[in-house]
Amino acid sequence: MLTEERLQRILELVERYQSISTRQLTEKLGISESTVRRDLALLDGQGTVKKVRGGVMVIGSRYKAKDDAVSLRKERNPEEKERIARYAASLIKPDDFVYLDAGTTTERMIEYLTEKQAVFVTNAVSHAKRLSEAGYTVYLPGGEFKAATEALVGEEAVESLQKYNFTKGFWGTNSVSKEEGFCTPDVREAMIKKTSMSRCAKCYVLCDSSKFSQISCVKFGDFVNADIITTKVTGKEFVHCSNIVEVDAIKASHIM
């Protein structure tokens, strides 16, 4: 494959996934990691993409106006999501009554759950199926099924959630900023997230590093409303925020 072809293909993949790892690029393009790194350095130098640890992301896409399909989002930052999900799952205790939001990172939590006495409510049909198959008690609200996120949304779901009092809740988000808080592209999903968050004693937002300093269409929570579980913080404005938990930093401190 000629250099020009490789660069164009990389740009297409970055545009499609918004962020992509070096390993994923080597697999999808069938080229060596050293070649990918040289190409990424060239594109970063041209100002076409932004190099980040372990991969690359788009430039100039701070505003997110729509939800991508679940199948696409599952391919983004899988290693980060795995570490975030593992830590989040460890926070659930035997008697917790848990709200589990729809999303690819919240879904990853299920494989790491161990407390069988915990009870779950989720608006994600696929989450409910996996939880039930694993032996957990799980409840679904009613509402309209949204195919893009595989979630139940709408007024019926909002009304159903208002009767619960959760001990802990875990949400995904499309964007995080100190000014705009937590946001998502769809007003129906925003209402579900906002309502469930208001019914929860302790809120956690699961957020890989690509979500920081982004803005999406509809706000569902203030920045201070939840603890943010992430692998690492990107953006100087977040460095000293007491509600951000960096799981990679925790792991490093335990090793030391």
PDB file of C-alpha atoms in Angstrom:
ATOM      1  CA  MET A   1       0.000   0.000   0.000  1.00  0.00           C
ATOM      2  CA  LEU A   2       1.406   3.380  -1.004  1.00  0.00           C
ATOM      3  CA  THR A   3       1.995   6.013   1.671  1.00  0.00           C
ATOM      4  CA  GLU A   4      -0.762   8.262   0.310  1.00  0.00           C
ATOM      5  CA  GLU A   5      -3.215   5.380   0.400  1.00  0.00           C
ATOM      6  CA  ARG A   6      -2.291   4.483   3.968  1.00  0.00           C
ATOM      7  CA  LEU A   7      -2.663   8.058   5.175  1.00  0.00           C
ATOM      8  CA  GLN A   8      -6.052   8.399   3.505  1.00  0.00           C
ATOM      9  CA  ARG A   9      -7.223   5.120   5.015  1.00  0.00           C
ATOM     10  CA  ILE A  10      -6.031   6.178   8.466  1.00  0.00           C
ATOM     11  CA  LEU A  11      -7.927   9.456   8.155  1.00  0.00           C
ATOM     12  CA  GLU A  12     -11.067   7.579   7.143  1.00  0.00           C
ATOM     13  CA  LEU A  13     -10.805   5.271  10.158  1.00  0.00           C
ATOM     14  CA  VAL A  14     -10.140   8.142  12.567  1.00  0.00           C
ATOM     15  CA  GLU A  15     -13.110  10.059  11.203  1.00  0.00           C
ATOM     16  CA  ARG A  16     -15.319   6.999  11.519  1.00  0.00           C
ATOM     17  CA  TYR A  17     -14.346   6.030  15.078  1.00  0.00           C
ATOM     18  CA  GLN A  18     -13.332   9.510  16.362  1.00  0.00           C
ATOM     19  CA  SER A  19     -10.409   7.840  18.151  1.00  0.00           C
ATOM     20  CA  ILE A  20      -8.534   4.633  17.391  1.00  0.00           C
ATOM     21  CA  SER A  21      -5.579   2.790  18.889  1.00  0.00           C
ATOM     22  CA  THR A  22      -2.274   2.011  17.176  1.00  0.00           C
ATOM     23  CA  ARG A  23      -2.983  -1.696  17.567  1.00  0.00           C
ATOM     24  CA  GLN A  24      -6.378  -1.386  15.885  1.00  0.00           C
ATOM     25  CA  LEU A  25      -4.793   0.455  12.961  1.00  0.00           C
ATOM     26  CA  THR A  26      -2.159  -2.247  12.492  1.00  0.00           C
ATOM     27  CA  GLU A  27      -4.883  -4.902  12.431  1.00  0.00           C
ATOM     28  CA  LYS A  28      -7.238  -3.055  10.110  1.00  0.00           C
ATOM     29  CA  LEU A  29      -4.533  -1.939   7.654  1.00  0.00           C
ATOM     30  CA  GLY A  30      -2.356  -5.041   7.831  1.00  0.00           C
ATOM     31  CA  ILE A  31       0.852  -3.066   8.354  1.00  0.00           C
ATOM     32  CA  SER A  32       3.519  -2.952  11.049  1.00  0.00           C
ATOM     33  CA  GLU A  33       3.228  -0.920  14.229  1.00  0.00           C
ATOM     34  CA  SER A  34       6.351   1.055  13.343  1.00  0.00           C
ATOM     35  CA  THR A  35       4.779   2.083  10.020  1.00  0.00           C
ATOM     36  CA  VAL A  36       1.590   3.158  11.787  1.00  0.00           C
ATOM     37  CA  ARG A  37       3.579   5.229  14.270  1.00  0.00           C
ATOM     38  CA  ARG A  38       5.470   7.000  11.477  1.00  0.00           C
ATOM     39  CA  ASP A  39       2.220   7.724   9.633  1.00  0.00           C
ATOM     40  CA  LEU A  40       0.561   9.057  12.769  1.00  0.00           C
ATOM     41  CA  ALA A  41       3.528  11.294  13.515  1.00  0.00           C
ATOM     42  CA  LEU A  42       3.305  12.661   9.961  1.00  0.00           C
ATOM     43  CA  LEU A  43      -0.449  13.320  10.224  1.00  0.00           C
ATOM     44  CA  ASP A  44      -0.055  14.864  13.679  1.00  0.00           C
ATOM     45  CA  GLY A  45       2.673  17.144  12.328  1.00  0.00           C
ATOM     46  CA  GLN A  46       0.338  18.223   9.539  1.00  0.00           C
ATOM     47  CA  GLY A  47      -2.333  19.086  12.111  1.00  0.00           C
ATOM     48  CA  THR A  48      -4.759  16.580  10.573  1.00  0.00           C
ATOM     49  CA  VAL A  49      -5.142  14.352  13.659  1.00  0.00           C
ATOM     50  CA  LYS A  50      -4.062  14.486  17.301  1.00  0.00           C
ATOM     51  CA  LYS A  51      -1.723  11.832  18.688  1.00  0.00           C
ATOM     52  CA  VAL A  52      -2.650  10.551  22.144  1.00  0.00           C
ATOM     53  CA  ARG A  53      -1.152   7.794  24.268  1.00  0.00           C
ATOM     54  CA  GLY A  54      -1.673   4.526  22.432  1.00  0.00           C
ATOM     55  CA  GLY A  55      -3.328   5.954  19.347  1.00  0.00           C
ATOM     56  CA  VAL A  56      -4.863   8.966  17.670  1.00  0.00           C
ATOM     57  CA  MET A  57      -8.072  11.038  17.711  1.00  0.00           C
ATOM     58  CA  VAL A  58      -9.817  13.578  15.528  1.00  0.00           C
ATOM     59  CA  ILE A  59      -9.156  17.310  15.762  1.00  0.00           C
ATOM     60  CA  GLY A  60     -11.902  19.906  15.782  1.00  0.00           C
ATOM     61  CA  SER A  61     -14.760  17.657  16.829  1.00  0.00           C
ATOM     62  CA  ARG A  62     -15.481  19.074  20.280  1.00  0.00           C
ATOM     63  CA  TYR A  63     -19.228  19.181  19.594  1.00  0.00           C
ATOM     64  CA  LYS A  64     -21.021  15.827  19.308  1.00  0.00           C
ATOM     65  CA  ALA A  65     -24.450  16.066  17.680  1.00  0.00           C
ATOM     66  CA  LYS A  66     -25.511  12.438  17.322  1.00  0.00           C
ATOM     67  CA  ASP A  67     -25.148   8.974  18.796  1.00  0.00           C
ATOM     68  CA  ASP A  68     -23.146   6.374  16.910  1.00  0.00           C
ATOM     69  CA  ALA A  69     -24.326   2.774  16.786  1.00  0.00           C
ATOM     70  CA  VAL A  70     -23.335   0.507  19.669  1.00  0.00           C
ATOM     71  CA  SER A  71     -21.269  -1.661  17.313  1.00  0.00           C
ATOM     72  CA  LEU A  72     -19.057   1.331  16.460  1.00  0.00           C
ATOM     73  CA  ARG A  73     -18.717   2.581  20.025  1.00  0.00           C
ATOM     74  CA  LYS A  74     -17.640  -0.832  21.291  1.00  0.00           C
ATOM     75  CA  GLU A  75     -14.529  -0.583  19.099  1.00  0.00           C
ATOM     76  CA  ARG A  76     -13.411   2.737  20.575  1.00  0.00           C
ATOM     77  CA  ASN A  77     -10.875   2.736  23.409  1.00  0.00           C
ATOM     78  CA  PRO A  78     -11.612  -0.853  24.500  1.00  0.00           C
ATOM     79  CA  GLU A  79      -8.587  -1.094  26.797  1.00  0.00           C
ATOM     80  CA  GLU A  80      -9.552   2.066  28.678  1.00  0.00           C
ATOM     81  CA  LYS A  81     -13.153   0.942  29.001  1.00  0.00           C
ATOM     82  CA  GLU A  82     -12.069  -2.415  30.384  1.00  0.00           C
ATOM     83  CA  ARG A  83      -9.986  -0.822  33.159  1.00  0.00           C
ATOM     84  CA  ILE A  84     -12.731   1.684  34.013  1.00  0.00           C
ATOM     85  CA  ALA A  85     -15.405  -1.030  34.096  1.00  0.00           C
ATOM     86  CA  ARG A  86     -13.331  -3.353  36.291  1.00  0.00           C
ATOM     87  CA  TYR A  87     -12.813  -0.624  38.895  1.00  0.00           C
ATOM     88  CA  ALA A  88     -16.455   0.507  38.769  1.00  0.00           C
ATOM     89  CA  ALA A  89     -17.694  -3.060  39.323  1.00  0.00           C
ATOM     90  CA  SER A  90     -15.522  -3.347  42.445  1.00  0.00           C
ATOM     91  CA  LEU A  91     -17.514  -0.502  44.057  1.00  0.00           C
ATOM     92  CA  ILE A  92     -20.736  -2.527  44.190  1.00  0.00           C
ATOM     93  CA  LYS A  93     -21.449  -4.118  47.571  1.00  0.00           C
ATOM     94  CA  PRO A  94     -23.837  -6.972  48.504  1.00  0.00           C
ATOM     95  CA  ASP A  95     -26.842  -4.872  49.554  1.00  0.00           C
ATOM     96  CA  ASP A  96     -26.600  -2.178  46.875  1.00  0.00           C
ATOM     97  CA  PHE A  97     -29.605  -1.252  44.770  1.00  0.00           C
ATOM     98  CA  VAL A  98     -27.895  -0.187  41.546  1.00  0.00           C
ATOM     99  CA  TYR A  99     -28.903   1.795  38.492  1.00  0.00           C
ATOM    100  CA  LEU A 100     -26.883   0.747  35.427  1.00  0.00           C
ATOM    101  CA  ASP A 101     -27.172   3.108  32.485  1.00  0.00           C
ATOM    102  CA  ALA A 102     -27.099   1.988  28.860  1.00  0.00           C
ATOM    103  CA  GLY A 103     -23.637   2.219  27.300  1.00  0.00           C
ATOM    104  CA  THR A 104     -20.633   0.225  26.172  1.00  0.00           C
ATOM    105  CA  THR A 105     -18.532   0.920  29.278  1.00  0.00           C
ATOM    106  CA  THR A 106     -21.350   0.182  31.735  1.00  0.00           C
ATOM    107  CA  GLU A 107     -21.936  -3.067  29.848  1.00  0.00           C
ATOM    108  CA  ARG A 108     -18.299  -4.059  30.413  1.00  0.00           C
ATOM    109  CA  MET A 109     -18.928  -3.843  34.173  1.00  0.00           C
ATOM    110  CA  ILE A 110     -21.168  -6.914  34.083  1.00  0.00           C
ATOM    111  CA  GLU A 111     -18.362  -9.401  33.492  1.00  0.00           C
ATOM    112  CA  TYR A 112     -16.563  -8.142  36.620  1.00  0.00           C
ATOM    113  CA  LEU A 113     -19.508  -8.150  39.033  1.00  0.00           C
ATOM    114  CA  THR A 114     -19.213 -10.503  42.013  1.00  0.00           C
ATOM    115  CA  GLU A 115     -21.864  -9.409  44.546  1.00  0.00           C
ATOM    116  CA  LYS A 116     -24.847 -11.635  43.758  1.00  0.00           C
ATOM    117  CA  GLN A 117     -27.042  -9.990  46.396  1.00  0.00           C
ATOM    118  CA  ALA A 118     -26.950  -6.630  44.621  1.00  0.00           C
ATOM    119  CA  VAL A 119     -30.123  -5.721  42.713  1.00  0.00           C
ATOM    120  CA  PHE A 120     -30.067  -3.828  39.414  1.00  0.00           C
ATOM    121  CA  VAL A 121     -32.303  -1.543  37.398  1.00  0.00           C
ATOM    122  CA  THR A 122     -31.225  -0.718  33.848  1.00  0.00           C
ATOM    123  CA  ASN A 123     -32.731   0.852  30.749  1.00  0.00           C
ATOM    124  CA  ALA A 124     -30.469  -1.260  28.511  1.00  0.00           C
ATOM    125  CA  VAL A 125     -32.143  -4.417  27.227  1.00  0.00           C
ATOM    126  CA  SER A 126     -28.816  -6.145  26.509  1.00  0.00           C
ATOM    127  CA  HIS A 127     -27.540  -5.297  30.023  1.00  0.00           C
ATOM    128  CA  ALA A 128     -30.684  -6.782  31.580  1.00  0.00           C
ATOM    129  CA  LYS A 129     -30.279  -9.992  29.595  1.00  0.00           C
ATOM    130  CA  ARG A 130     -26.654 -10.452  30.632  1.00  0.00           C
ATOM    131  CA  LEU A 131     -27.384  -9.631  34.277  1.00  0.00           C
ATOM    132  CA  SER A 132     -30.255 -12.109  34.380  1.00  0.00           C
ATOM    133  CA  GLU A 133     -28.172 -14.822  32.737  1.00  0.00           C
ATOM    134  CA  ALA A 134     -25.477 -14.225  35.372  1.00  0.00           C
ATOM    135  CA  GLY A 135     -27.992 -14.800  38.160  1.00  0.00           C
ATOM    136  CA  TYR A 136     -28.724 -11.225  39.242  1.00  0.00           C
ATOM    137  CA  THR A 137     -32.114  -9.751  40.061  1.00  0.00           C
ATOM    138  CA  VAL A 138     -32.746  -7.057  37.449  1.00  0.00           C
ATOM    139  CA  TYR A 139     -35.623  -4.728  36.553  1.00  0.00           C
ATOM    140  CA  LEU A 140     -36.371  -2.887  33.314  1.00  0.00           C
ATOM    141  CA  PRO A 141     -38.455   0.291  33.053  1.00  0.00           C
ATOM    142  CA  GLY A 142     -41.022   0.541  30.294  1.00  0.00           C
ATOM    143  CA  GLY A 143     -40.695   2.890  27.341  1.00  0.00           C
ATOM    144  CA  GLU A 144     -39.663   3.193  23.721  1.00  0.00           C
ATOM    145  CA  PHE A 145     -36.767   1.084  22.447  1.00  0.00           C
ATOM    146  CA  LYS A 146     -34.001   3.161  20.835  1.00  0.00           C
ATOM    147  CA  ALA A 147     -32.036   0.929  18.461  1.00  0.00           C
ATOM    148  CA  ALA A 148     -28.867   3.067  18.196  1.00  0.00           C
ATOM    149  CA  THR A 149     -28.092   2.728  21.902  1.00  0.00           C
ATOM    150  CA  GLU A 150     -30.225  -0.373  22.613  1.00  0.00           C
ATOM    151  CA  ALA A 151     -31.913   1.573  25.411  1.00  0.00           C
ATOM    152  CA  LEU A 152     -35.434   2.188  26.696  1.00  0.00           C
ATOM    153  CA  VAL A 153     -36.328   5.886  26.623  1.00  0.00           C
ATOM    154  CA  GLY A 154     -39.365   8.178  26.760  1.00  0.00           C
ATOM    155  CA  GLU A 155     -41.924   9.406  29.278  1.00  0.00           C
ATOM    156  CA  GLU A 156     -42.966   5.927  30.413  1.00  0.00           C
ATOM    157  CA  ALA A 157     -39.382   5.056  31.323  1.00  0.00           C
ATOM    158  CA  VAL A 158     -38.904   8.380  33.157  1.00  0.00           C
ATOM    159  CA  GLU A 159     -42.082   7.840  35.169  1.00  0.00           C
ATOM    160  CA  SER A 160     -41.035   4.302  36.056  1.00  0.00           C
ATOM    161  CA  LEU A 161     -37.624   5.427  37.353  1.00  0.00           C
ATOM    162  CA  GLN A 162     -39.136   8.045  39.663  1.00  0.00           C
ATOM    163  CA  LYS A 163     -40.312   5.383  42.123  1.00  0.00           C
ATOM    164  CA  TYR A 164     -36.824   4.050  42.873  1.00  0.00           C
ATOM    165  CA  ASN A 165     -34.201   5.068  45.444  1.00  0.00           C
ATOM    166  CA  PHE A 166     -30.805   3.787  44.301  1.00  0.00           C
ATOM    167  CA  THR A 167     -27.777   3.413  46.567  1.00  0.00           C
ATOM    168  CA  LYS A 168     -25.359   3.669  43.619  1.00  0.00           C
ATOM    169  CA  GLY A 169     -25.628   4.451  39.914  1.00  0.00           C
ATOM    170  CA  PHE A 170     -23.286   4.220  36.946  1.00  0.00           C
ATOM    171  CA  TRP A 171     -23.750   6.268  33.786  1.00  0.00           C
ATOM    172  CA  GLY A 172     -22.073   6.641  30.451  1.00  0.00           C
ATOM    173  CA  THR A 173     -21.648  10.032  28.818  1.00  0.00           C
ATOM    174  CA  ASN A 174     -20.854  11.396  25.374  1.00  0.00           C
ATOM    175  CA  SER A 175     -19.004  14.396  26.744  1.00  0.00           C
ATOM    176  CA  VAL A 176     -17.668  16.019  29.909  1.00  0.00           C
ATOM    177  CA  SER A 177     -16.785  19.650  30.495  1.00  0.00           C
ATOM    178  CA  LYS A 178     -16.632  21.726  33.667  1.00  0.00           C
ATOM    179  CA  GLU A 179     -18.912  24.364  32.177  1.00  0.00           C
ATOM    180  CA  GLU A 180     -21.554  22.151  30.515  1.00  0.00           C
ATOM    181  CA  GLY A 181     -21.296  19.087  32.736  1.00  0.00           C
ATOM    182  CA  PHE A 182     -22.333  15.688  31.355  1.00  0.00           C
ATOM    183  CA  CYS A 183     -24.089  15.654  28.001  1.00  0.00           C
ATOM    184  CA  THR A 184     -25.616  13.322  25.427  1.00  0.00           C
ATOM    185  CA  PRO A 185     -26.990  13.963  21.900  1.00  0.00           C
ATOM    186  CA  ASP A 186     -30.550  12.720  22.511  1.00  0.00           C
ATOM    187  CA  VAL A 187     -33.038  14.609  24.713  1.00  0.00           C
ATOM    188  CA  ARG A 188     -34.915  11.359  25.462  1.00  0.00           C
ATOM    189  CA  GLU A 189     -31.795   9.671  26.781  1.00  0.00           C
ATOM    190  CA  ALA A 190     -30.843  12.826  28.668  1.00  0.00           C
ATOM    191  CA  MET A 191     -34.149  12.718  30.555  1.00  0.00           C
ATOM    192  CA  ILE A 192     -33.571   9.079  31.530  1.00  0.00           C
ATOM    193  CA  LYS A 193     -30.057   9.846  32.748  1.00  0.00           C
ATOM    194  CA  LYS A 194     -31.138  12.986  34.620  1.00  0.00           C
ATOM    195  CA  THR A 195     -34.075  11.267  36.318  1.00  0.00           C
ATOM    196  CA  SER A 196     -32.132   8.185  37.379  1.00  0.00           C
ATOM    197  CA  MET A 197     -29.260  10.341  38.645  1.00  0.00           C
ATOM    198  CA  SER A 198     -31.688  12.388  40.767  1.00  0.00           C
ATOM    199  CA  ARG A 199     -32.890   9.171  42.438  1.00  0.00           C
ATOM    200  CA  CYS A 200     -29.395   7.971  43.392  1.00  0.00           C
ATOM    201  CA  ALA A 201     -27.404   8.452  46.610  1.00  0.00           C
ATOM    202  CA  LYS A 202     -23.971   8.011  44.989  1.00  0.00           C
ATOM    203  CA  CYS A 203     -23.414   8.721  41.295  1.00  0.00           C
ATOM    204  CA  TYR A 204     -20.535   7.619  39.084  1.00  0.00           C
ATOM    205  CA  VAL A 205     -19.921   8.602  35.471  1.00  0.00           C
ATOM    206  CA  LEU A 206     -17.687   6.257  33.472  1.00  0.00           C
ATOM    207  CA  CYS A 207     -15.623   8.272  31.048  1.00  0.00           C
ATOM    208  CA  ASP A 208     -12.684   7.331  28.833  1.00  0.00           C
ATOM    209  CA  SER A 209     -10.145  10.053  28.109  1.00  0.00           C
ATOM    210  CA  SER A 210     -11.621  10.984  24.706  1.00  0.00           C
ATOM    211  CA  LYS A 211     -14.774  12.436  26.363  1.00  0.00           C
ATOM    212  CA  PHE A 212     -13.065  15.249  28.288  1.00  0.00           C
ATOM    213  CA  SER A 213     -13.555  18.844  27.084  1.00  0.00           C
ATOM    214  CA  GLN A 214     -16.203  17.689  24.595  1.00  0.00           C
ATOM    215  CA  ILE A 215     -19.743  19.065  24.343  1.00  0.00           C
ATOM    216  CA  SER A 216     -22.886  17.285  23.201  1.00  0.00           C
ATOM    217  CA  CYS A 217     -26.410  18.573  22.592  1.00  0.00           C
ATOM    218  CA  VAL A 218     -28.283  17.925  25.841  1.00  0.00           C
ATOM    219  CA  LYS A 219     -27.025  18.272  29.403  1.00  0.00           C
ATOM    220  CA  PHE A 220     -28.138  15.661  31.942  1.00  0.00           C
ATOM    221  CA  GLY A 221     -25.993  16.532  34.964  1.00  0.00           C
ATOM    222  CA  ASP A 222     -23.686  19.143  36.433  1.00  0.00           C
ATOM    223  CA  PHE A 223     -19.982  18.370  36.610  1.00  0.00           C
ATOM    224  CA  VAL A 224     -20.099  18.239  40.425  1.00  0.00           C
ATOM    225  CA  ASN A 225     -23.070  15.835  40.493  1.00  0.00           C
ATOM    226  CA  ALA A 226     -21.004  12.659  40.145  1.00  0.00           C
ATOM    227  CA  ASP A 227     -17.611  11.102  40.649  1.00  0.00           C
ATOM    228  CA  ILE A 228     -15.906  10.523  37.294  1.00  0.00           C
ATOM    229  CA  ILE A 229     -14.104   7.212  36.796  1.00  0.00           C
ATOM    230  CA  THR A 230     -11.503   7.400  34.037  1.00  0.00           C
ATOM    231  CA  THR A 231      -8.082   6.071  33.119  1.00  0.00           C
ATOM    232  CA  LYS A 232      -6.417   9.452  32.867  1.00  0.00           C
ATOM    233  CA  VAL A 233      -7.374  13.110  32.718  1.00  0.00           C
ATOM    234  CA  THR A 234      -6.881  15.112  29.537  1.00  0.00           C
ATOM    235  CA  GLY A 235      -7.086  18.891  29.888  1.00  0.00           C
ATOM    236  CA  LYS A 236      -5.437  21.163  32.438  1.00  0.00           C
ATOM    237  CA  GLU A 237      -8.802  22.351  33.804  1.00  0.00           C
ATOM    238  CA  PHE A 238      -9.478  18.851  35.199  1.00  0.00           C
ATOM    239  CA  VAL A 239      -6.131  18.208  36.896  1.00  0.00           C
ATOM    240  CA  HIS A 240      -7.098  19.223  40.443  1.00  0.00           C
ATOM    241  CA  CYS A 241     -10.745  18.134  40.428  1.00  0.00           C
ATOM    242  CA  SER A 242     -11.487  16.108  43.573  1.00  0.00           C
ATOM    243  CA  ASN A 243     -14.357  14.166  41.960  1.00  0.00           C
ATOM    244  CA  ILE A 244     -12.170  12.498  39.299  1.00  0.00           C
ATOM    245  CA  VAL A 245     -10.865   8.990  39.996  1.00  0.00           C
ATOM    246  CA  GLU A 246      -7.978   7.920  37.740  1.00  0.00           C
ATOM    247  CA  VAL A 247      -7.836   4.131  37.834  1.00  0.00           C
ATOM    248  CA  ASP A 248      -4.411   3.948  36.185  1.00  0.00           C
ATOM    249  CA  ALA A 249      -2.992   6.178  38.931  1.00  0.00           C
ATOM    250  CA  ILE A 250      -4.528   3.944  41.602  1.00  0.00           C
ATOM    251  CA  LYS A 251      -2.999   0.850  40.030  1.00  0.00           C
ATOM    252  CA  ALA A 252       0.410   2.522  39.781  1.00  0.00           C
ATOM    253  CA  SER A 253       0.339   3.554  43.457  1.00  0.00           C
ATOM    254  CA  HIS A 254      -0.467  -0.029  44.514  1.00  0.00           C
ATOM    255  CA  ILE A 255       2.470  -1.331  42.483  1.00  0.00           C
ATOM    256  CA  MET A 256       4.825   1.155  44.126  1.00  0.00           C
TER     257      MET A 256
END
